[in-house]
Amino acid sequence: MVGGGGGGASSTWRNAYQEIANSKPLFVAIYATVFLGIVFSSLYVLSAVYSANSSSSSTSWLSSPPIPTSIDNTRHVDQSSNFSKPTTLAAGSSPPTSNPQTMQIKPIWEPPPHGTKFPPLKTFRLTKQLVQQRVKDNVIIVTFGNYAFMDFILSWVKHLTDLGLSNLLVGAMDTKLLEALYWKGIPVFDMGSHMSTADVGWGSPTFHKMGREKVILIDAILPYGVELLMCDTDMVWLKDPLPYLARYPEADVLTSSDQVVPTVVDDSLDLWQQVGAAYNIGIFHWRPTESAKKLAREWKDMLLADDKIWDQNGFNDIVRKQMGPSVDGDNGLVYAFDGNLKLGVLPASIFCSGHTYFVQAMYQQLRLEPYAVHTTFQYAGTEGKRHRLREAMVFYDPPEYYDAPGGFISFKPSIPKSMLLDGEHNLETHFSLINYQIKQVRTALAIASLLKRTLVMPPLWCRLDRLWFAHPGVLVGSMTRQPFLCPLDHVFEVNSMLKEQPEEEFGPAINFREYSFLDNPLLPRHVKESRLDVQLCQEGAEGCGVSNKTSRPGILRFPKRSNEDMFKTTFSSFKDVKVIQFSSMQDAFVGFTDKRREEKFRNRMKRYVGIWCCVENHDPGHIYYDMYWDEKSDWKPMPPQSAEDDHPPWKVTLEESEYPIAAPVPFQSTKRSCVLVRRLGM
């Protein structure tokens, strides 16, 4: 008998059943009912136990309490493919079950059990099996970076898991990041790059090395037969993109772009004939077709043969070798590269760049829902990227960020309607508006320093856009409104504000937060509800004086033009209040009593503002902002008249400048200028 013991068990059941059949019909019914009840009860108990084990996981976010996500806690993944590489499990994943075609994968954010030892590095090798374990609908979403971008990566993962997506992997370019992500329960693989853990800086040799790692990674994953959604770490997902990508099953590659002028007003692909800007490789989707694999190989070979080629420029050059004709149908695809690759350009209105999202708010104007935002077209380096995402409330910070020692101060900015809306939008009206706001911020920073509190920056209004080349105020054809709420890095040097400076020369550091901070849903209730409103008043008016008594609960009347001692005397009684909000900063503070401290504060402030760029028909064309513009009676918004004049206001000569400003490239054509923006402004 084939089956051995199994046949004996079957014979026993058959004999028992025959005996029952020979009995009375009533007993047949009773025995059948009892038998079925036992079977269904057993299945129910097993199901309940399995579900309880599956749902016991929690999400760990930095050092915070668990944050629930919308992902399924268990997934069964098809493992039936033949793998060309040795079996290597994802770190922290469960061993194979008795069914070789299914495998239970640990939920993202579930850390390894207490007492677990860190696995050998070879455990984290990128293999076909590792990728297959995480795919969903044959799609894998991948990013990579080093430890300097740890917080960006955590935000990237958190957005995806909140959207219910768990088919993701993170490539670690250094061991420090690899270990950190492993202990947080994030699926990670070792890229073997052995990079520095520091911020590499845009345009640096290490930055270019990272670009080459990207194309090597694409070339490695496509042969696994999965679709690859490749992302930079300085972007976040706001909506599940997979249904959108599935709308174009014929596409070999779907890429984002630096397009700033809309070519469509709905959610269809951008019209490839009208996209003059660079294709942006920070967000692009690859299908494992022969054409896509060929493109990846040739792109990789190009970069490895010449280390001076920037990865994105190389991609644009090779893809644009042939453009056209359109693929049959009305799907927006075009034949590119070798004439066989089907390419689509994702709409810049909803797969947003830093310009279409933060400056134009194109998706809002077109009443569309954005899928993603990539922090391009920005200034102040990595710090500027992080601050922009915080302004949009799409960056996840640890709990301590929302409850700073000493508490916060904020203020209601005062801007006359005529300064904001009246007259033409030109250099004079733009700088009048900015300078009016700069002066209020300067006062608020002084009070924050005095009270040892963190300043919540106000929203900043601009009349003119900031770019890297000459332009008439806003980009022609774009949807930039005037005036517009502009990112802080358009005016302030966010990286300089965050840079550690010697206290003996610059005084104590002054912490700050983004203008949307107090509206962020992650702000704890105990911070929101602990608030003091300070109403500035004329000294001598009824109820206006130096006092720690509130006129009404939560409201304090405080004299304008108060000095250091008046501030200390009054607000020393409110140290336990989390948020102190001033009704205005106009004439709120007369300055520090200690002249040396005032000098240090001024040294710090002068480095806080940057440049506006750029006027047409003038070289150089940028204009320096001046934190103390109001102390110069002849101050006017003018570009440097010579190379000798081209330095920040606080510098005597350009040679002494710690932050030399490269001469801007004159405006030429729309296509070239857009490519230039991407080259300079990632």
XYZ file of C-alpha atoms in Angstrom:
682
model
C 0.000 0.000 0.000
C 1.332 3.353 -0.942
C 1.155 5.826 1.908
C 2.100 3.569 4.815
C 0.649 4.800 8.105
C -1.767 7.056 6.296
C -3.543 3.998 4.818
C -3.960 2.433 8.269
C -5.606 5.564 9.601
C -7.980 5.622 6.641
C -8.902 1.946 7.223
C -9.738 2.649 10.876
C -12.047 5.518 9.914
C -13.735 3.346 7.234
C -14.388 0.479 9.723
C -15.841 2.875 12.286
C -18.097 4.390 9.689
C -19.292 0.933 8.509
C -20.295 0.030 12.050
C -22.267 3.225 12.322
C -23.953 2.567 9.006
C -25.140 -0.811 10.223
C -26.783 0.839 13.228
C -30.081 2.670 13.274
C -30.414 5.832 11.120
C -30.830 7.973 14.240
C -27.359 7.046 15.462
C -25.956 7.812 12.025
C -27.261 11.354 12.261
C -25.984 11.804 15.827
C -22.493 10.530 15.050
C -22.255 12.678 11.906
C -23.295 15.811 13.788
C -20.755 15.227 16.589
C -17.970 14.525 14.088
C -18.595 17.706 12.087
C -18.804 19.762 15.289
C -15.393 18.544 16.424
C -13.839 19.382 13.067
C -15.223 22.919 12.887
C -14.397 23.638 16.545
C -10.795 22.590 16.000
C -10.475 24.822 12.972
C -11.934 27.775 14.889
C -9.533 27.365 17.831
C -6.504 27.067 15.565
C -7.592 30.153 13.645
C -8.033 32.194 16.822
C -4.610 31.204 18.149
C -2.943 32.077 14.843
C -4.699 35.445 14.651
C -3.744 36.344 18.211
C -0.101 35.614 17.525
C -0.209 37.555 14.305
C -1.768 40.685 15.769
C 0.448 40.992 18.820
C 3.078 43.052 17.024
C 3.592 46.765 17.611
C 5.103 49.638 15.692
C 8.244 51.184 17.123
C 8.967 54.739 16.065
C 12.376 56.032 17.102
C 12.234 56.101 20.901
C 8.512 56.802 21.005
C 5.616 54.616 22.133
C 4.146 52.357 19.449
C 2.373 54.122 16.599
C -0.304 52.031 14.886
C -0.058 51.561 11.164
C -2.560 50.371 8.628
C -0.510 47.477 7.275
C -1.624 43.890 7.568
C 0.274 42.106 10.289
C 0.713 38.909 8.292
C 1.332 38.190 4.668
C 1.781 34.970 2.720
C 4.178 35.338 -0.154
C 4.555 33.066 -3.142
C 7.924 31.343 -2.873
C 7.465 28.923 -5.767
C 10.037 30.520 -8.083
C 13.349 28.839 -8.678
C 16.115 30.941 -7.182
C 19.510 31.233 -8.807
C 21.214 32.251 -5.564
C 21.598 30.415 -2.239
C 18.705 30.688 0.171
C 19.166 33.756 2.394
C 16.356 34.850 4.685
C 15.678 38.511 5.379
C 17.073 39.405 8.751
C 14.462 38.914 11.417
C 12.070 36.974 9.177
C 10.472 33.719 10.180
C 11.881 30.386 8.964
C 10.023 28.541 6.218
C 6.841 26.808 7.248
C 6.033 23.226 6.389
C 4.573 24.507 3.132
C 7.571 25.582 1.017
C 5.365 27.869 -1.084
C 4.377 30.155 1.790
C 6.350 32.110 4.317
C 5.212 34.319 7.183
C 7.058 37.642 7.107
C 7.410 39.764 10.220
C 5.438 42.999 10.147
C 7.471 46.134 9.549
C 8.326 48.037 12.758
C 8.307 44.812 14.805
C 11.813 44.654 16.307
C 13.648 41.374 16.885
C 12.804 39.612 20.166
C 14.666 40.680 23.277
C 17.979 38.904 23.565
C 18.388 38.430 19.805
C 21.975 38.662 18.584
C 22.761 40.717 15.518
C 23.022 38.278 12.576
C 26.161 37.960 10.429
C 26.432 40.524 7.630
C 26.062 37.830 4.991
C 22.495 37.404 6.220
C 21.694 40.812 4.739
C 22.887 40.131 1.196
C 20.547 41.187 -1.580
C 19.119 38.026 -3.095
C 16.202 37.101 -5.277
C 14.582 35.332 -2.349
C 14.865 38.398 -0.124
C 13.140 40.497 -2.778
C 10.479 37.850 -3.453
C 9.641 37.700 0.245
C 8.598 41.339 0.254
C 6.920 41.841 -3.134
C 3.232 42.572 -3.499
C 1.601 42.168 -6.899
C 5.172 41.586 -8.093
C 6.222 45.132 -7.099
C 9.058 46.061 -4.713
C 9.618 49.613 -3.463
C 13.254 50.433 -2.714
C 15.309 53.287 -1.343
C 18.848 53.423 0.003
C 21.181 55.724 1.896
C 23.669 56.067 4.706
C 23.211 56.782 8.406
C 23.152 60.549 7.876
C 19.724 60.068 6.256
C 18.351 57.797 8.973
C 15.498 60.160 9.877
C 14.557 60.602 6.211
C 14.466 56.826 5.762
C 12.299 56.347 8.844
C 9.852 58.942 7.521
C 9.899 57.271 4.098
C 9.062 53.883 5.614
C 6.438 55.317 7.973
C 4.531 56.968 5.126
C 4.453 53.713 3.165
C 3.317 51.582 6.089
C 0.641 54.148 6.947
C -0.596 53.703 3.371
C -0.830 49.964 3.944
C 2.269 49.144 1.897
C 4.805 46.663 3.240
C 6.460 45.582 -0.021
C 9.550 47.658 0.606
C 13.275 47.273 1.157
C 15.961 49.697 2.302
C 19.541 49.438 1.128
C 22.090 50.350 3.795
C 25.324 51.913 2.559
C 27.020 51.642 5.946
C 26.885 49.154 8.779
C 25.635 51.716 11.293
C 22.440 52.249 9.304
C 22.080 48.521 8.672
C 22.125 47.755 12.370
C 19.843 50.654 13.297
C 17.172 49.625 10.800
C 17.406 45.960 11.753
C 16.735 46.739 15.416
C 13.702 48.809 14.414
C 12.204 45.961 12.409
C 12.675 47.531 8.982
C 13.540 45.184 6.085
C 17.079 46.113 5.110
C 19.856 44.734 2.954
C 23.581 45.428 2.876
C 24.831 47.302 -0.182
C 28.429 46.642 0.763
C 29.324 50.266 0.061
C 31.208 50.919 3.318
C 30.369 54.603 3.037
C 30.939 57.286 5.606
C 28.013 57.779 7.957
C 28.146 61.564 7.480
C 26.058 63.726 5.161
C 27.915 63.460 1.858
C 26.820 66.823 0.428
C 25.228 67.343 -2.957
C 27.675 67.183 -5.854
C 30.532 65.679 -3.840
C 32.494 62.635 -5.115
C 30.719 60.504 -2.512
C 27.386 61.834 -3.732
C 28.257 60.712 -7.259
C 29.259 57.319 -5.848
C 25.771 57.003 -4.388
C 24.338 57.669 -7.850
C 26.317 54.819 -9.313
C 25.091 52.554 -6.553
C 21.541 53.320 -7.676
C 21.987 52.118 -11.240
C 23.956 49.063 -10.067
C 21.041 48.258 -7.772
C 18.480 48.627 -10.560
C 20.560 46.424 -12.830
C 20.751 43.803 -10.083
C 17.045 43.710 -9.172
C 15.410 43.714 -12.620
C 16.661 40.179 -13.500
C 14.721 38.923 -10.460
C 11.594 39.437 -12.563
C 9.914 42.023 -10.300
C 8.736 45.559 -10.933
C 10.925 48.107 -9.165
C 9.750 51.447 -7.788
C 13.041 53.191 -7.050
C 13.051 56.217 -4.760
C 15.459 58.714 -3.257
C 15.329 59.043 0.519
C 14.517 62.772 0.393
C 10.990 62.131 -0.848
C 7.829 60.890 0.843
C 4.773 59.026 -0.400
C 1.458 60.723 0.303
C -0.821 58.292 -1.556
C -0.487 54.664 -2.655
C 1.132 54.913 -6.115
C 0.716 51.281 -7.157
C -2.815 51.613 -8.618
C -1.628 54.592 -10.675
C 1.401 52.738 -12.017
C -0.794 49.753 -12.863
C -2.801 51.992 -15.197
C 0.122 51.839 -17.638
C 0.967 48.129 -17.963
C 2.696 48.668 -21.305
C 5.261 51.086 -19.871
C 8.803 49.812 -19.457
C 9.832 52.871 -17.424
C 7.763 55.614 -15.780
C 9.879 58.526 -14.558
C 9.299 61.737 -12.661
C 10.646 65.016 -14.016
C 11.701 68.553 -13.126
C 8.922 69.994 -15.261
C 7.609 73.238 -13.729
C 5.113 74.180 -16.429
C 1.995 71.961 -16.493
C 1.379 69.968 -19.665
C -1.883 68.416 -18.404
C -4.504 69.551 -15.900
C -5.735 66.117 -14.824
C -3.915 63.058 -13.490
C -2.829 61.653 -16.851
C 0.830 61.326 -17.810
C 2.604 64.523 -18.776
C 2.733 65.120 -22.516
C 6.200 63.935 -23.433
C 6.382 66.338 -26.403
C 6.050 69.308 -23.989
C 8.377 68.119 -21.229
C 11.530 70.159 -21.720
C 12.932 69.657 -18.224
C 15.201 66.854 -17.074
C 13.776 63.471 -16.208
C 14.276 63.095 -12.483
C 15.562 59.759 -11.248
C 14.487 60.376 -7.650
C 11.194 58.625 -8.413
C 10.887 56.125 -11.242
C 9.238 52.782 -11.900
C 10.834 49.943 -13.872
C 9.228 46.803 -15.269
C 11.468 43.758 -15.807
C 11.181 43.854 -19.600
C 14.070 43.218 -21.936
C 14.062 46.868 -23.025
C 14.252 48.086 -19.419
C 17.044 45.626 -18.581
C 18.991 46.758 -21.638
C 18.596 50.410 -20.588
C 19.818 49.641 -17.059
C 22.880 47.779 -18.371
C 23.903 50.492 -20.811
C 23.309 53.239 -18.228
C 25.447 51.347 -15.707
C 28.226 50.764 -18.235
C 28.202 54.475 -19.149
C 28.617 55.598 -15.535
C 31.259 53.048 -14.650
C 33.284 54.025 -17.714
C 33.351 57.738 -16.801
C 33.185 58.841 -13.162
C 32.613 62.463 -14.212
C 29.113 61.766 -15.543
C 26.345 62.545 -13.081
C 23.900 59.636 -12.930
C 20.849 61.745 -13.795
C 22.533 63.453 -16.733
C 23.593 60.045 -17.995
C 20.045 58.733 -17.730
C 18.657 61.722 -19.648
C 21.316 61.440 -22.344
C 20.810 57.751 -22.945
C 16.998 57.784 -22.786
C 16.745 60.767 -25.125
C 18.941 59.166 -27.796
C 15.671 58.546 -29.560
C 12.334 60.131 -28.672
C 9.256 59.209 -30.642
C 6.967 58.304 -32.017
C 4.166 57.954 -29.474
C 3.140 54.440 -28.572
C -0.118 53.410 -30.207
C -3.186 54.531 -28.320
C -3.931 57.458 -26.058
C -1.830 56.369 -23.075
C 0.855 59.082 -23.164
C 3.762 56.663 -23.687
C 6.596 57.273 -26.130
C 9.219 55.056 -27.743
C 12.605 56.129 -26.380
C 16.212 54.992 -25.872
C 16.670 52.380 -28.610
C 13.275 52.830 -30.227
C 11.776 49.878 -28.351
C 11.615 51.170 -24.759
C 8.162 52.481 -23.837
C 8.606 55.534 -21.589
C 6.081 57.590 -19.651
C 6.569 60.850 -17.751
C 4.724 61.006 -14.440
C 2.693 64.214 -14.052
C 4.673 66.830 -12.107
C 1.459 68.112 -10.548
C 0.975 64.991 -8.413
C 4.416 63.344 -8.467
C 5.713 66.624 -7.188
C 9.090 68.301 -7.242
C 10.079 70.807 -4.607
C 8.825 73.546 -6.900
C 5.447 72.184 -7.986
C 4.632 71.239 -4.369
C 6.153 73.883 -2.088
C 6.177 76.934 -4.367
C 3.404 76.488 -6.918
C 1.145 74.166 -4.902
C 0.115 72.977 -8.360
C -1.877 70.033 -7.079
C -4.031 72.358 -4.950
C -4.756 74.712 -7.800
C -5.721 71.820 -10.083
C -7.746 70.131 -7.318
C -5.686 66.944 -7.488
C -4.360 64.607 -4.813
C -0.559 64.386 -4.746
C 1.077 60.978 -4.679
C 4.568 62.087 -3.695
C 6.799 65.059 -2.978
C 10.539 65.102 -3.697
C 12.595 67.847 -2.048
C 14.263 69.226 -5.157
C 14.435 72.929 -6.099
C 15.506 73.829 -2.587
C 18.344 75.488 -0.733
C 20.343 75.037 2.479
C 21.335 71.427 1.818
C 19.942 68.510 3.776
C 18.778 70.833 6.545
C 16.680 72.729 4.015
C 15.093 69.506 2.760
C 14.212 68.402 6.269
C 12.732 71.802 7.133
C 10.547 71.856 4.012
C 9.072 68.472 4.849
C 8.454 69.686 8.379
C 6.700 72.801 7.096
C 4.389 70.517 5.098
C 3.905 68.330 8.212
C 5.033 65.209 6.343
C 8.245 64.553 8.293
C 8.190 62.295 11.337
C 10.251 63.494 14.277
C 10.742 61.816 17.678
C 8.484 62.950 20.559
C 11.148 65.167 22.130
C 11.088 67.398 19.041
C 7.559 68.424 19.981
C 8.337 69.156 23.626
C 11.581 71.142 23.748
C 13.185 72.057 27.082
C 12.229 75.589 28.088
C 9.120 75.616 25.919
C 8.288 77.666 22.840
C 7.445 81.204 21.818
C 5.510 82.251 18.748
C 4.011 85.443 17.414
C 1.393 86.691 15.006
C 3.180 88.373 12.116
C 1.960 91.801 11.145
C 1.961 92.642 7.411
C 0.054 95.637 5.965
C -2.281 94.705 3.140
C -0.681 97.264 0.822
C 2.770 95.723 1.340
C 1.479 92.266 0.521
C -0.924 92.921 -2.342
C -0.662 96.415 -3.792
C 1.521 97.547 -6.687
C 3.633 95.557 -9.102
C 5.553 92.476 -8.137
C 9.132 93.662 -8.558
C 12.406 93.878 -6.664
C 11.371 96.873 -4.609
C 8.027 95.474 -3.463
C 9.502 92.014 -2.857
C 12.349 93.277 -0.689
C 10.068 95.693 1.173
C 7.841 92.756 2.075
C 10.730 90.473 3.060
C 12.578 93.122 5.054
C 9.432 93.964 6.990
C 9.168 90.309 8.023
C 12.907 89.892 8.671
C 12.839 92.653 11.270
C 10.043 90.941 13.196
C 11.840 87.580 13.072
C 15.016 89.258 14.337
C 13.167 90.604 17.371
C 11.522 87.241 18.019
C 14.888 85.459 17.885
C 16.276 87.900 20.453
C 13.368 87.268 22.820
C 13.676 83.501 22.292
C 17.362 83.729 23.176
C 16.625 85.861 26.218
C 13.913 83.549 27.558
C 15.795 80.388 26.517
C 12.836 79.189 24.479
C 12.474 77.693 21.004
C 11.027 80.063 18.409
C 8.210 78.887 16.162
C 8.971 80.712 12.934
C 6.129 82.621 11.279
C 4.868 81.839 7.770
C 6.937 83.756 5.225
C 5.412 85.616 2.275
C 7.278 86.335 -0.954
C 6.403 88.246 -4.096
C 9.217 86.808 -6.236
C 10.437 83.241 -6.718
C 14.030 82.277 -5.989
C 16.004 80.255 -8.529
C 19.599 79.749 -9.690
C 19.420 81.856 -12.807
C 17.954 85.091 -14.126
C 14.176 85.241 -14.452
C 11.404 87.859 -14.552
C 10.148 87.125 -11.017
C 8.379 83.817 -11.542
C 8.906 81.114 -14.127
C 6.958 81.881 -17.284
C 4.160 79.358 -17.782
C 4.276 78.058 -14.208
C 1.343 78.294 -11.807
C 3.231 80.293 -9.179
C 0.880 82.782 -7.563
C 2.018 86.196 -6.400
C 2.379 86.682 -3.517
C 2.903 83.140 -2.287
C 3.759 81.433 0.958
C 7.423 80.662 0.380
C 9.663 78.093 2.075
C 11.924 79.433 4.811
C 15.042 78.528 2.789
C 14.068 81.067 0.112
C 15.271 83.783 2.501
C 16.932 82.209 5.546
C 20.022 80.000 5.507
C 18.513 77.101 7.431
C 21.803 75.198 7.478
C 23.612 78.206 8.988
C 20.875 78.627 11.582
C 21.412 75.022 12.673
C 25.207 75.073 12.492
C 27.053 74.883 15.800
C 28.924 78.140 16.366
C 31.386 79.028 19.156
C 29.364 80.672 21.906
C 32.138 83.119 22.800
C 31.715 84.698 19.355
C 28.054 84.093 18.475
C 26.330 83.711 21.816
C 24.054 80.796 22.729
C 22.374 78.745 20.014
C 18.751 79.636 19.261
C 16.485 76.739 18.452
C 13.565 77.157 16.083
C 10.685 75.227 14.593
C 8.724 75.408 11.337
C 5.749 77.769 11.019
C 3.227 74.868 10.978
C 4.614 73.356 14.182
C 1.720 74.254 16.481
C -0.785 72.816 13.973
C 0.985 69.481 13.667
C -1.210 66.541 14.787
C 1.858 65.026 16.448
C 2.082 67.939 18.914
C 1.170 66.520 22.347
C -1.999 67.757 23.999
C -0.152 68.902 27.110
C 1.909 71.255 24.925
C -1.099 72.568 22.997
C -3.099 73.256 26.125
C -0.305 74.966 28.086
C -0.401 78.436 26.564
C -0.046 82.087 27.483
C -1.223 84.829 25.124
C 0.807 88.033 25.489
C -0.891 91.210 24.272
C 1.525 94.098 23.717
C 0.250 97.427 24.968
C 1.401 101.016 25.532
C 3.138 101.391 28.872
C 1.017 103.493 31.175
C -2.256 102.349 29.678
C -4.754 100.766 32.034
C -3.680 97.254 32.960
C -0.407 97.540 31.043
C 2.701 97.112 33.149
C 5.433 94.789 34.316
C 3.470 92.155 36.174
C 3.148 88.407 36.293
C -0.603 88.655 36.802
C -2.863 87.854 33.905
C -5.790 90.135 33.065
C -7.878 87.113 32.187
C -6.949 83.429 32.468
C -4.210 82.735 29.936
C -3.827 86.369 28.816
C -1.059 88.790 29.860
C -0.807 92.475 28.912
C 2.838 93.477 28.494
C 4.385 96.852 27.579
C 5.955 97.527 24.186
C 9.640 98.521 24.032
C 10.448 96.469 27.124
C 14.040 95.883 28.126
C 15.857 92.751 29.212
C 15.083 93.147 32.914
C 11.370 93.688 32.240
C 11.215 90.473 30.240
C 13.078 88.453 32.864
C 11.022 89.830 35.746
C 7.712 89.067 34.082
C 8.276 85.775 32.328
C 10.288 84.059 35.064
C 6.884 83.256 36.586
C 5.746 81.417 33.473
C 8.564 78.900 33.038
C 6.121 76.011 33.222
C 4.007 77.356 30.355
C 4.811 75.429 27.182
C 3.809 78.025 24.563
C 3.989 81.802 24.930
C 2.392 83.565 21.965
C 2.919 87.283 21.406
C 0.266 89.343 19.653
C 3.026 91.104 17.710
C 6.768 91.666 17.515
C 6.503 95.307 16.492
C 8.579 97.307 19.015
C 8.460 94.424 21.469
C 12.103 94.532 22.651
C 14.663 97.328 22.820
C 17.725 95.074 22.909
C 20.122 93.359 25.283
C 21.474 95.316 28.209
C 24.873 93.672 27.966
C 26.633 95.200 24.934
C 28.864 92.153 24.511
C 25.844 89.855 24.369
C 24.198 92.165 21.847
C 27.331 92.004 19.700
C 27.364 88.206 19.797
C 23.687 88.089 18.900
C 24.283 90.383 15.935
C 27.153 88.190 14.735
C 24.795 85.241 14.713
C 21.894 87.066 13.063
C 23.932 88.405 10.157
C 24.624 84.868 8.980
C 20.989 83.807 9.091
C 19.876 85.264 5.756
C 20.977 84.369 2.229
C 20.360 85.698 -1.269
C 17.622 86.281 -3.770
C 18.427 85.216 -7.350
C 18.506 86.567 -9.958
C 17.973 89.772 -11.930
C 18.113 89.676 -15.720
C 20.888 91.190 -17.799
C 23.317 91.590 -14.922
C 26.275 89.504 -13.798
C 26.342 88.731 -10.934
C 22.576 88.855 -10.642
C 21.917 87.830 -7.046
C 21.075 90.254 -4.229
C 22.031 89.698 -0.609
C 19.450 89.941 2.126
C 20.593 91.974 5.120
C 19.318 91.193 8.620
C 20.098 94.786 9.663
C 18.873 96.544 6.522
C 16.989 99.086 8.650
C 20.229 100.487 10.084
C 21.410 101.591 6.617
C 19.542 104.627 5.373
C 20.729 104.143 1.789
C 19.978 100.405 1.601
C 18.501 99.324 -1.740
C 17.963 95.896 -3.345
C 20.800 95.908 -5.840
C 23.075 93.132 -7.106
C 26.835 93.496 -6.565
C 28.272 95.980 -9.042
C 31.631 94.193 -9.238
C 33.350 91.009 -8.149
C 34.864 92.917 -5.212
C 31.376 93.796 -3.972
C 30.131 90.218 -4.272
C 30.088 89.126 -0.630
C 27.573 88.998 2.234
C 26.995 92.313 4.037
C 28.856 91.103 7.099
C 31.996 90.266 5.107
C 34.662 92.807 4.254
C 36.012 90.892 1.245
C 35.024 87.780 -0.661
C 38.301 86.094 0.291
C 37.296 86.163 3.952
C 33.906 84.590 3.282
C 33.250 81.185 4.841
C 30.343 80.725 2.451
C 31.461 81.820 -1.032
C 28.612 82.316 -3.474
C 29.153 80.852 -6.936
C 28.347 83.227 -9.754
C 24.930 82.337 -11.186
C 24.636 81.116 -14.734
C 22.754 83.565 -16.997
C 19.319 82.553 -18.191
C 19.350 81.039 -21.662
C 16.575 78.703 -22.783
C 13.737 77.046 -20.918
C 15.083 73.562 -21.517
C 18.619 74.295 -20.439
C 17.561 76.330 -17.422
C 15.309 73.533 -16.136
C 18.138 71.006 -16.458
C 20.388 73.469 -14.676
C 17.926 73.778 -11.818
C 18.076 70.052 -11.251
C 21.856 69.986 -11.529
C 22.321 72.690 -8.943
C 19.285 72.347 -6.805
C 18.771 68.830 -5.697
